[in-house]
mmCIF file of C-alpha atoms in Angstrom:
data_model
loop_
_atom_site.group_PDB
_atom_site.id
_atom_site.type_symbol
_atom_site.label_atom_id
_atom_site.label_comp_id
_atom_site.label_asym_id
_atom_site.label_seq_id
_atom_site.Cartn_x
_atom_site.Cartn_y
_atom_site.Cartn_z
ATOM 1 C CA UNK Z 1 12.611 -125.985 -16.729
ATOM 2 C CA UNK Z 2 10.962 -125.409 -12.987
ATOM 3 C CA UNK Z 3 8.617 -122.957 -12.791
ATOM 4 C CA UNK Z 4 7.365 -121.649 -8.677
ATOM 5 C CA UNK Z 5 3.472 -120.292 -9.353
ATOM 6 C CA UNK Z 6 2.637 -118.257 -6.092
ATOM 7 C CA UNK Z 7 -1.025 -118.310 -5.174
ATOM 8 C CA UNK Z 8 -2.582 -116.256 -3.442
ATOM 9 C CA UNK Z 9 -6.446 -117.553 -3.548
ATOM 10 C CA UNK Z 10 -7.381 -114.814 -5.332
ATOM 11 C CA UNK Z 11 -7.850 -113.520 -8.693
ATOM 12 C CA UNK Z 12 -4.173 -112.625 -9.138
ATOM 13 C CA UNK Z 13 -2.404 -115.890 -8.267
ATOM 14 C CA UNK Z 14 -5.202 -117.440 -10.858
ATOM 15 C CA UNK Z 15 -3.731 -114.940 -13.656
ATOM 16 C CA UNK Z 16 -0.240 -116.475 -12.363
ATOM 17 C CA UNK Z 17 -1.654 -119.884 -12.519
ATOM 18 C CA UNK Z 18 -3.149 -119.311 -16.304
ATOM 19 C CA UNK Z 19 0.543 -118.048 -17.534
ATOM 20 C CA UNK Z 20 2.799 -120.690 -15.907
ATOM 21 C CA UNK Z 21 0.308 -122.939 -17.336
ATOM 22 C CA UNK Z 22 0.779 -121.107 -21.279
ATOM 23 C CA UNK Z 23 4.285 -121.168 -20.632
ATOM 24 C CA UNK Z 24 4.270 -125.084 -19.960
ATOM 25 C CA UNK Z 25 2.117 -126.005 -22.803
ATOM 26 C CA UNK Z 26 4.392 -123.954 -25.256
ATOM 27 C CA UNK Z 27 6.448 -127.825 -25.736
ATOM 28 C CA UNK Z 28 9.468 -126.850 -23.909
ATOM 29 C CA UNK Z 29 9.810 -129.389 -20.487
ATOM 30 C CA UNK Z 30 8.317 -127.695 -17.982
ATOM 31 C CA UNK Z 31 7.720 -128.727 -14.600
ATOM 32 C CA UNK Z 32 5.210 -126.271 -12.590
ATOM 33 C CA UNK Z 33 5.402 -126.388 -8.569
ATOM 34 C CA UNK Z 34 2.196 -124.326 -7.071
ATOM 35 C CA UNK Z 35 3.101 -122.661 -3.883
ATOM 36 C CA UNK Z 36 0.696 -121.285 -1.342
ATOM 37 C CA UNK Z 37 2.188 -119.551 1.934
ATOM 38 C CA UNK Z 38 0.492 -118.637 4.814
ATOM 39 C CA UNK Z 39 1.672 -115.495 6.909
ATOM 40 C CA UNK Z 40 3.172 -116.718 9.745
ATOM 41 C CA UNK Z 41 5.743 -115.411 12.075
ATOM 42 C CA UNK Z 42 7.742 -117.363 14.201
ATOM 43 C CA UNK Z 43 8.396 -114.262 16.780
ATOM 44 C CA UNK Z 44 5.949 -114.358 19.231
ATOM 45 C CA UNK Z 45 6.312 -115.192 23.148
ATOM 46 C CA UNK Z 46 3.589 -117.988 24.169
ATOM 47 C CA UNK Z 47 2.982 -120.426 26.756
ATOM 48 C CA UNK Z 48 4.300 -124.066 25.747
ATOM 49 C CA UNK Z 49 0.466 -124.948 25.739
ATOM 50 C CA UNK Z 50 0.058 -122.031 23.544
ATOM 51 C CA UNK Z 51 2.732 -122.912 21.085
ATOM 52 C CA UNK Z 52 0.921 -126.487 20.704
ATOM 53 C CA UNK Z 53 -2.193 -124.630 20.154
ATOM 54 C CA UNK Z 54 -0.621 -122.799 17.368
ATOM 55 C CA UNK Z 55 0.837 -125.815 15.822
ATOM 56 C CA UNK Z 56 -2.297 -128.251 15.779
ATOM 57 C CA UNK Z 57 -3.427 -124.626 14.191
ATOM 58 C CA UNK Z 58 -0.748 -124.426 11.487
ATOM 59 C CA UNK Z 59 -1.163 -128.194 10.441
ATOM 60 C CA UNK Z 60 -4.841 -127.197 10.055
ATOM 61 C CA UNK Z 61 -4.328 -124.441 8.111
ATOM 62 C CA UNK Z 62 -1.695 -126.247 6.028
ATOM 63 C CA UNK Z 63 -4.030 -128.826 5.234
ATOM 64 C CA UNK Z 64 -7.294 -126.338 4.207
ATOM 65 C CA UNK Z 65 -5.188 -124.286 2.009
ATOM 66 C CA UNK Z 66 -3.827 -127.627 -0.096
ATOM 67 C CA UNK Z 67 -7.765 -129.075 -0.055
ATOM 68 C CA UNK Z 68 -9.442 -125.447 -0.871
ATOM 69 C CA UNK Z 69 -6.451 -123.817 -3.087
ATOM 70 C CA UNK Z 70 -3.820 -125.712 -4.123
ATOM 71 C CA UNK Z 71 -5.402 -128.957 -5.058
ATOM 72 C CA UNK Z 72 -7.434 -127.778 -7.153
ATOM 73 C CA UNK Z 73 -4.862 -125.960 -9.303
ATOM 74 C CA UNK Z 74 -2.932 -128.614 -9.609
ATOM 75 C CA UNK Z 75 -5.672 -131.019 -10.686
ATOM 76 C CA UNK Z 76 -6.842 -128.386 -13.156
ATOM 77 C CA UNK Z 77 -3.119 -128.008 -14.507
ATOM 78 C CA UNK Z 78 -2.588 -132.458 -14.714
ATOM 79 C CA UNK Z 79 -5.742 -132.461 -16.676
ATOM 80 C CA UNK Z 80 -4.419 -129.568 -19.132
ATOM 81 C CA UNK Z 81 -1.860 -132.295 -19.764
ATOM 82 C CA UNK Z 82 0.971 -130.250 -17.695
ATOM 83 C CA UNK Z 83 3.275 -131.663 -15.446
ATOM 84 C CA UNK Z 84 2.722 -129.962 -11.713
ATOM 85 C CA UNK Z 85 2.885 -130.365 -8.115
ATOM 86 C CA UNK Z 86 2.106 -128.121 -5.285
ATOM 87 C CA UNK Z 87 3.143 -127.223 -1.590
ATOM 88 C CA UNK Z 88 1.631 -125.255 1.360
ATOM 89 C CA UNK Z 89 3.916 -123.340 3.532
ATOM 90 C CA UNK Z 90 4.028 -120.895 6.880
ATOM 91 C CA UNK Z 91 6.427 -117.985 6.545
ATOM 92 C CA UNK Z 92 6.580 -114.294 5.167
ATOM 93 C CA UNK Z 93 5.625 -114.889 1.391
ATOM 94 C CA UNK Z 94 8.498 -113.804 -0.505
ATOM 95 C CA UNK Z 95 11.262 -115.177 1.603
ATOM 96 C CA UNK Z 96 9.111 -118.453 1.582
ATOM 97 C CA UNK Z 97 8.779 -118.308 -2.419
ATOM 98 C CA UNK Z 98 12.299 -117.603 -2.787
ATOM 99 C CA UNK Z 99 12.974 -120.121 -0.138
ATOM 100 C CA UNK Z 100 11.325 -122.589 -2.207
ATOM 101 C CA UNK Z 101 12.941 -121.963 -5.388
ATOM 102 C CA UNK Z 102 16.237 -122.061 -4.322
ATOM 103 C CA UNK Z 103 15.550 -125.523 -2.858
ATOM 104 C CA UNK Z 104 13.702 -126.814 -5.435
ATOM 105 C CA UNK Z 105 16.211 -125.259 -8.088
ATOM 106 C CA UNK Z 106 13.451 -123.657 -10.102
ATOM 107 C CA UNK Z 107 14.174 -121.182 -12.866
ATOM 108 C CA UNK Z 108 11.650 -118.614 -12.317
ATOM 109 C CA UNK Z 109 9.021 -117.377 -9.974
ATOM 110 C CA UNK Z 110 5.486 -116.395 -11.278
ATOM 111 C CA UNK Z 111 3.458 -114.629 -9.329
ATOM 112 C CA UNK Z 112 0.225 -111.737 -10.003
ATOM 113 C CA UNK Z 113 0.237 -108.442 -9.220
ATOM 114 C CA UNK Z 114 -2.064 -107.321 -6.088
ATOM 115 C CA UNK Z 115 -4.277 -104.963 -5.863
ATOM 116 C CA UNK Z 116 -3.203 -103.792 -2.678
ATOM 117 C CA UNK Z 117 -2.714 -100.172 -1.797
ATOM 118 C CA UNK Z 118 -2.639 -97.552 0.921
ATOM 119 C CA UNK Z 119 -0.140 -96.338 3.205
ATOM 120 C CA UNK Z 120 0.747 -99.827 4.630
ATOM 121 C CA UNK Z 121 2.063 -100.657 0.859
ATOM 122 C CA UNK Z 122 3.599 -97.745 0.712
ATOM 123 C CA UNK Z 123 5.364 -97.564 3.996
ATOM 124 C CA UNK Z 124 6.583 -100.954 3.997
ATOM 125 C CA UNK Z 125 6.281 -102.041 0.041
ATOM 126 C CA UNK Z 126 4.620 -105.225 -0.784
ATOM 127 C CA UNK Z 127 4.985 -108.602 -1.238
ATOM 128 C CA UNK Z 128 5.612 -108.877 -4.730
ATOM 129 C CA UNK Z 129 7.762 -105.703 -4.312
ATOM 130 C CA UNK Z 130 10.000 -107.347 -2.007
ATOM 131 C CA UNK Z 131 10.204 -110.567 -3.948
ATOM 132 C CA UNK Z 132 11.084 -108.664 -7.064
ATOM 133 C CA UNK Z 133 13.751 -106.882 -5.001
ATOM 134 C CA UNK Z 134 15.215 -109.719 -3.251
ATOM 135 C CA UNK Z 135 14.663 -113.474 -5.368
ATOM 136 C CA UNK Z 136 18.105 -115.280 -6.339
ATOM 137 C CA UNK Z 137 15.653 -116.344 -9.701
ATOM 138 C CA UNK Z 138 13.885 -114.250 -12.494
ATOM 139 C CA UNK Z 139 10.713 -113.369 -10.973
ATOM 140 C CA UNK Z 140 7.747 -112.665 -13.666
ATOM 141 C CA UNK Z 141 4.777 -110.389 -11.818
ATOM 142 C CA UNK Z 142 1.802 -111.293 -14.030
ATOM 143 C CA UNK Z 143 -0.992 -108.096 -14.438
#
């Protein structure tokens, strides 16, 4: 079984992290595949020396959020005796997550639940909303 934890450096992907991580311990073969994204849209009209701006950018960012998030989730799931890798990626989260799954052929997505609210959530729904709505795998929104 492959299991996608979405984090989102907070509190709620660390509830995510804590499940996938119950989950894999349980004795059944569980692989565990920790996902940041990064919000990043493609659609914007630059400069050429702009766009390589923005790309020495996104491999910096790519790089911070493995050292500073995703690391050191995976460390502390390999040293819990679970068997896990993780990835950094640019896109809109839950096309990325489902993105991911699909490619990797997980089974499941595990994310948390946000705390996010207002009218922008309400207007436009949120990520985990739209993941829920739209993943080709079970997705599991942890509280």
């Amino acid at each position: 079984m492959k299991l996608i934890i979405g984090l989102d450096g907070h509190g709620s992907g660390e509830r995510a992290l804590q499940f996938g991580q119950n989950l894999a311990s349980a004795g059944t073969d569980c692989e565990l595949l920790v996902v940041y994204v990064i919000e990043w849209s493609p659609f914007s009209f630059q400069t050429a020396e702009e766009n390589a701006q923005r790309h020495k950018r996104r491999e910096e960012e790519i790089a911070l959020a493995m050292e500073r998030v995703v690391a050191p989730a995976v460390d502390t799931l390999k040293k819990a005796g679970v068997n896990a890798r993780g990835m950094v990626r640019h896109g809109n989260v839950a096309d990325t997550l489902n993105a991911v799954a699909s490619d990797e052929k997980a089974d499941q997505i595990i994310v948390g639940r946000t705390s996010e609210g207002g009218i922008a959530s309400r207007l436009f729904g949120s990520v985990t909303a739209n993941l829920v709505m739209h993943a080709d795998v079970p997705v599991t929104v942890v509280a």
